[in-house]
XYZ file of N, CA and C in Angstrom:
456
model
N -7.004 18.476 0.663
C -6.652 18.601 2.068
C -6.905 20.045 2.491
N -7.557 20.202 3.662
C -7.771 21.553 4.188
C -7.727 21.505 5.707
N -7.284 22.592 6.312
C -7.218 22.689 7.761
C -8.569 23.161 8.268
N -9.069 22.483 9.301
C -10.370 22.836 9.856
C -10.358 22.637 11.366
N -11.063 23.503 12.079
C -11.205 23.360 13.524
C -12.481 22.577 13.792
N -12.341 21.509 14.566
C -13.483 20.669 14.919
C -13.774 20.889 16.403
N -15.032 21.156 16.714
C -15.448 21.284 18.112
C -15.393 19.917 18.790
N -15.278 19.922 20.101
C -15.212 18.656 20.831
C -16.535 17.898 20.690
N -16.430 16.582 20.744
C -17.612 15.725 20.689
C -17.287 14.399 21.356
N -18.325 13.616 21.631
C -18.182 12.329 22.315
C -18.484 11.182 21.367
N -17.786 10.064 21.579
C -18.055 8.845 20.817
C -18.112 7.671 21.791
N -19.097 6.805 21.581
C -19.198 5.542 22.315
C -19.137 4.426 21.284
N -18.352 3.392 21.587
C -18.235 2.288 20.646
C -17.408 1.146 21.212
N -16.828 0.357 20.307
C -15.994 -0.777 20.702
C -14.560 -0.519 20.249
N -13.617 -1.176 20.920
C -12.208 -0.829 20.728
C -11.338 -2.065 20.530
N -10.245 -1.853 19.788
C -9.172 -2.838 19.678
C -7.838 -2.089 19.741
N -6.849 -2.731 20.335
C -5.475 -2.217 20.308
C -4.771 -2.969 19.188
N -4.170 -2.242 18.257
C -3.533 -2.878 17.113
C -2.263 -2.131 16.727
N -1.637 -2.581 15.669
C -0.431 -1.948 15.140
C -0.360 -2.226 13.643
N 0.322 -1.367 12.925
C 0.548 -1.607 11.501
C 1.769 -2.494 11.274
N 2.509 -2.779 12.347
C 3.667 -3.670 12.245
C 3.216 -5.055 11.818
N 3.976 -5.658 10.934
C 3.698 -7.019 10.456
C 2.263 -7.186 9.958
N 1.661 -6.092 9.488
C 0.316 -6.115 8.919
C -0.756 -6.588 9.922
N -0.490 -6.467 11.227
C -1.443 -6.900 12.247
C -2.783 -6.181 12.114
N -2.740 -4.906 11.744
C -3.992 -4.146 11.626
C -4.898 -4.705 10.529
N -4.333 -5.381 9.534
C -5.172 -5.956 8.474
C -5.976 -7.145 8.979
N -5.630 -7.644 10.149
C -6.405 -8.704 10.808
C -7.366 -8.081 11.827
N -6.827 -7.196 12.671
C -7.602 -6.629 13.778
C -8.728 -5.705 13.331
N -8.468 -4.855 12.340
C -9.474 -3.873 11.922
C -10.685 -4.544 11.281
N -10.516 -5.455 10.317
C -11.710 -6.140 9.792
C -12.462 -6.926 10.872
N -11.730 -7.497 11.836
C -12.391 -8.239 12.918
C -13.247 -7.304 13.767
N -12.747 -6.095 14.038
C -13.531 -5.137 14.823
C -14.765 -4.691 14.037
N -14.604 -4.448 12.737
C -15.757 -4.095 11.897
C -16.785 -5.229 11.906
N -16.318 -6.461 11.808
C -17.225 -7.621 11.825
C -18.003 -7.665 13.137
N -17.309 -7.433 14.245
C -17.969 -7.411 15.551
C -18.994 -6.279 15.607
N -18.611 -5.105 15.136
C -19.504 -3.942 15.145
C -20.795 -4.251 14.383
N -20.650 -4.891 13.219
C -21.815 -5.187 12.385
C -22.614 -6.376 12.943
N -21.944 -7.462 13.269
C -22.658 -8.686 13.664
C -23.354 -8.543 15.018
N -22.780 -7.726 15.910
C -23.394 -7.515 17.224
C -24.322 -6.310 17.243
N -24.512 -5.687 16.072
C -25.407 -4.537 15.946
C -25.084 -3.461 16.990
N -23.793 -3.193 17.153
C -23.314 -2.243 18.160
C -23.947 -0.863 17.980
N -24.094 -0.444 16.755
C -24.632 0.889 16.469
C -25.979 1.115 17.148
N -26.824 0.099 17.159
C -28.152 0.232 17.751
C -28.120 0.224 19.277
N -27.025 -0.208 19.878
C -26.912 -0.303 21.333
C -26.273 0.936 21.957
N -25.824 1.875 21.130
C -25.166 3.076 21.636
C -26.224 4.062 22.119
N -26.161 4.466 23.396
C -27.166 5.385 23.934
C -26.901 6.846 23.541
N -27.952 7.617 23.528
C -27.868 9.072 23.326
C -27.154 9.463 22.034
N -27.387 8.692 20.965
C -26.734 8.970 19.682
C -27.185 10.302 19.100
N -26.217 11.044 18.564
C -26.540 12.276 17.838
C -26.960 11.962 16.412
N -26.244 11.027 15.775
C -26.538 10.617 14.400
C -26.222 9.134 14.270
N -26.564 8.576 13.127
C -26.203 7.193 12.831
C -24.945 7.104 11.985
N -24.268 8.231 11.759
C -22.971 8.168 11.095
C -22.034 7.359 11.978
N -21.135 6.608 11.352
C -20.192 5.781 12.105
C -18.839 6.485 12.136
N -18.297 6.607 13.343
C -16.998 7.256 13.553
C -15.959 6.192 13.870
N -14.815 6.304 13.219
C -13.686 5.432 13.516
C -12.586 6.338 14.071
N -12.219 6.080 15.320
C -11.256 6.911 16.036
C -9.939 6.152 16.169
N -8.848 6.847 15.921
C -7.505 6.300 16.139
C -6.848 7.154 17.217
N -6.402 6.530 18.307
C -5.873 7.299 19.430
C -4.898 6.453 20.250
N -4.348 7.055 21.277
C -3.376 6.385 22.158
C -2.217 5.785 21.366
N -1.728 6.577 20.427
C -0.580 6.142 19.628
C 0.630 5.951 20.527
N 1.315 4.841 20.357
C 2.550 4.595 21.091
C 3.619 5.603 20.667
N 3.693 5.888 19.377
C 4.591 6.937 18.882
C 4.029 7.531 17.593
N 4.006 6.757 16.514
C 3.440 7.220 15.251
C 2.633 6.080 14.630
N 2.299 6.201 13.354
C 1.420 5.195 12.740
C 2.060 3.821 12.582
N 3.368 3.719 12.792
C 4.040 2.422 12.650
C 4.003 1.605 13.938
N 3.610 2.230 15.043
C 3.582 1.561 16.350
C 2.128 1.284 16.764
N 1.935 0.771 17.962
C 0.601 0.409 18.452
C -0.290 1.641 18.655
N -1.592 1.424 18.489
C -2.603 2.467 18.695
C -3.940 1.795 18.966
N -4.894 2.573 19.502
C -6.260 2.094 19.716
C -7.124 2.524 18.535
N -8.028 1.656 18.153
C -9.035 1.979 17.139
C -10.398 1.741 17.770
N -11.274 2.732 17.665
C -12.627 2.653 18.211
C -13.605 2.855 17.067
N -14.605 1.984 16.973
C -15.687 2.159 16.006
C -16.956 2.425 16.807
N -17.610 3.557 16.516
C -18.805 3.890 17.272
C -19.585 5.021 16.640
N -20.359 5.690 17.467
C -21.196 6.804 17.023
C -21.053 7.966 17.999
N -21.331 9.157 17.474
C -21.371 10.352 18.313
C -22.497 10.214 19.327
N -22.216 10.649 20.553
C -23.217 10.569 21.607
C -23.315 11.923 22.306
N -24.536 12.308 22.681
C -24.730 13.566 23.403
C -24.091 13.528 24.783
N -23.935 12.334 25.341
C -23.463 12.205 26.713
C -22.627 10.941 26.876
N -21.679 11.000 27.809
C -20.884 9.823 28.153
C -21.315 9.251 29.500
N -22.484 9.687 29.993
C -22.973 9.242 31.297
C -23.397 7.783 31.307
N -23.808 7.275 30.160
C -24.327 5.912 30.074
C -23.535 5.160 29.002
N -22.566 4.337 29.448
C -21.745 3.567 28.520
C -22.039 2.080 28.739
N -22.577 1.418 27.725
C -22.915 0.002 27.879
C -21.683 -0.852 28.206
N -21.941 -1.963 28.858
C -20.876 -2.914 29.171
C -20.207 -3.367 27.874
N -18.903 -3.549 27.928
C -18.081 -3.965 26.788
C -17.916 -2.886 25.724
N -18.287 -1.642 26.065
C -18.051 -0.516 25.161
C -17.138 0.476 25.858
N -16.597 1.396 25.064
C -15.735 2.443 25.592
C -16.301 3.798 25.184
N -15.894 4.822 25.913
C -16.314 6.185 25.614
C -15.077 7.060 25.512
N -15.135 8.020 24.615
C -14.011 8.932 24.437
C -14.540 10.317 24.079
N -13.891 11.327 24.626
C -14.196 12.709 24.236
C -13.126 13.151 23.256
N -13.553 13.565 22.100
C -12.643 14.078 21.082
C -12.493 15.574 21.359
N -11.267 16.046 21.618
C -11.103 17.453 21.981
C -11.226 18.388 20.780
N -11.604 19.624 21.087
C -11.597 20.650 20.039
C -10.155 20.913 19.645
N -9.881 20.892 18.365
C -8.536 21.197 17.882
C -8.529 21.337 16.370
N -7.343 21.614 15.841
C -7.172 21.720 14.396
C -6.873 20.357 13.793
N -7.498 20.102 12.653
C -7.294 18.855 11.918
C -7.053 19.185 10.452
N -6.282 18.344 9.799
C -6.204 18.377 8.339
C -7.274 17.414 7.855
N -8.126 17.872 6.954
C -9.211 17.046 6.441
C -8.845 16.513 5.061
N -8.932 15.200 4.926
C -8.754 14.524 3.653
C -10.083 13.882 3.300
N -10.299 13.577 2.029
C -11.539 12.906 1.627
C -11.200 11.672 0.795
N -11.692 10.529 1.263
C -11.604 9.296 0.481
C -12.898 9.212 -0.319
N -12.785 9.171 -1.642
C -13.972 9.183 -2.489
C -13.995 7.965 -3.398
N -15.172 7.367 -3.526
C -15.337 6.196 -4.373
C -16.136 5.141 -3.644
N -15.880 3.871 -3.984
C -16.589 2.750 -3.367
C -15.715 2.139 -2.276
N -16.324 1.866 -1.119
C -15.573 1.261 -0.016
C -14.937 -0.058 -0.440
N -15.608 -0.800 -1.323
C -15.059 -2.061 -1.839
C -13.721 -1.874 -2.543
N -13.460 -0.661 -3.012
C -12.219 -0.373 -3.736
C -11.107 0.097 -2.806
N -11.272 -0.136 -1.499
C -10.244 0.227 -0.493
C -9.899 1.713 -0.501
N -10.900 2.561 -0.738
C -10.632 3.998 -0.831
C -10.066 4.568 0.466
N -10.520 4.058 1.606
C -10.058 4.602 2.887
C -8.609 4.195 3.133
N -8.297 2.926 2.960
C -6.912 2.474 3.136
C -5.980 3.207 2.170
N -6.387 3.347 0.924
C -5.546 4.044 -0.058
C -5.295 5.492 0.343
N -6.306 6.130 0.921
C -6.127 7.516 1.380
C -5.167 7.562 2.558
N -5.248 6.549 3.457
C -4.297 6.496 4.572
C -2.868 6.344 4.070
N -2.650 5.531 3.063
C -1.301 5.377 2.495
C -0.808 6.736 1.996
N -1.694 7.476 1.356
C -1.345 8.825 0.894
C -0.990 9.726 2.083
N -1.795 9.658 3.145
C -1.545 10.480 4.332
C -0.201 10.126 4.963
N 0.088 8.828 5.085
C 1.353 8.398 5.686
C 2.552 8.915 4.905
N 2.360 9.167 3.620
C 3.456 9.627 2.773
C 3.525 11.142 2.632
N 2.733 11.860 3.426
C 2.815 13.324 3.424
C 3.809 13.772 4.484
N 4.111 15.050 4.470
C 4.999 15.613 5.498
C 4.207 16.420 6.523
N 2.977 15.983 6.787
C 2.132 16.652 7.786
C 2.833 16.701 9.135
N 2.605 17.769 9.859
C 3.135 17.894 11.221
C 2.083 17.329 12.188
N 1.972 15.999 12.185
C 0.950 15.321 12.991
C 1.346 15.296 14.457
N 0.328 15.318 15.327
C 0.637 15.200 16.755
C 0.320 13.809 17.299
N -0.266 12.947 16.485
C -0.567 11.571 16.883
C -1.329 11.505 18.201
N -2.354 12.353 18.320
C -3.243 12.330 19.484
C -4.534 11.592 19.122
N -5.297 12.177 18.196
C -6.568 11.590 17.777
C -6.786 11.892 16.297
N -7.053 10.858 15.540
C -7.447 10.987 14.141
C -8.781 10.253 14.008
N -9.580 10.631 13.005
C -10.855 9.919 12.857
C -11.401 9.997 11.440
N -12.262 9.023 11.150
C -12.979 8.933 9.881
C -14.466 9.012 10.198
N -15.254 9.490 9.216
C -16.711 9.560 9.392
C -17.374 8.872 8.201
N -18.082 7.776 8.494
C -18.800 7.031 7.465
C -20.267 7.420 7.503
N -20.806 7.894 6.367
C -22.225 8.266 6.347
C -23.115 7.084 6.715
N -24.196 7.377 7.430
C -25.090 6.287 7.854
C -25.623 5.527 6.643
N -25.750 4.233 6.828
C -26.343 3.322 5.840
C -25.585 3.218 4.521
N -24.319 3.649 4.474
C -23.545 3.502 3.236
C -23.241 2.015 3.036
N -23.304 1.564 1.796
C -22.970 0.173 1.498
C -21.617 0.127 0.785
N -20.896 -0.978 0.921
C -19.558 -1.072 0.336
C -19.511 -0.891 -1.177
N -20.615 -1.140 -1.873
C -20.591 -1.081 -3.333
C -21.068 0.256 -3.912
N -21.534 1.173 -3.048
C -21.996 2.450 -3.581
C -20.906 3.512 -3.447
N -20.964 4.487 -4.326
C -20.003 5.582 -4.286
C -20.319 6.468 -3.089
N -19.285 6.836 -2.346
C -19.470 7.642 -1.145
C -18.252 8.527 -0.936
N -18.317 9.337 0.084
C -17.200 10.188 0.505
C -16.996 10.002 1.994
N -15.776 9.639 2.392
C -15.449 9.433 3.790
C -14.390 10.470 4.183
N -14.771 11.468 4.982
C -13.774 12.413 5.456
C -12.859 11.768 6.496
N -11.582 12.089 6.413
C -10.580 11.626 7.375
C -9.941 12.863 7.976
N -9.955 12.943 9.305
C -9.432 14.108 10.013
C -8.167 13.711 10.763
N -7.066 14.394 10.481
C -5.767 14.092 11.079
C -5.397 15.234 12.020
N -5.178 14.912 13.303
C -4.814 15.975 14.267
C -3.393 16.455 13.980
N -3.252 17.770 14.025
C -1.957 18.388 13.719
C -1.486 19.246 14.877
N -0.183 19.508 14.882
C 0.423 20.334 15.927
C 0.140 21.798 15.674
């Protein structure tokens, strides 16, 4: 874990409102990923900076136990052109704690890292958190997924 300042950037993608209560997110999050993949959302995002996939967590009702928005998308140079049925968000410049989930996505490395994060005493502000998946990573290959947690 290390503290890092991230400059502001834009993301365009698709969104779901979910919660970790009653394990609802274990239904909603895979469904959003399925939609992202099956509808080839990544290829429909205009003005992409990279093909890395960003997963944004925002609009927290209070903390990670309550409702929040999850957006899956890509960095975009501009928010001027947002396709129908997609959302756009500007990630503000701020300080984040950076964690790294390492291993194979099939081994639930990202979820396991989140469990670790939830059990820390971080001074989170519950504004915007995000993950970055390298382009073209497959679930069975070893990879590194940085997770950025906004802090006060």
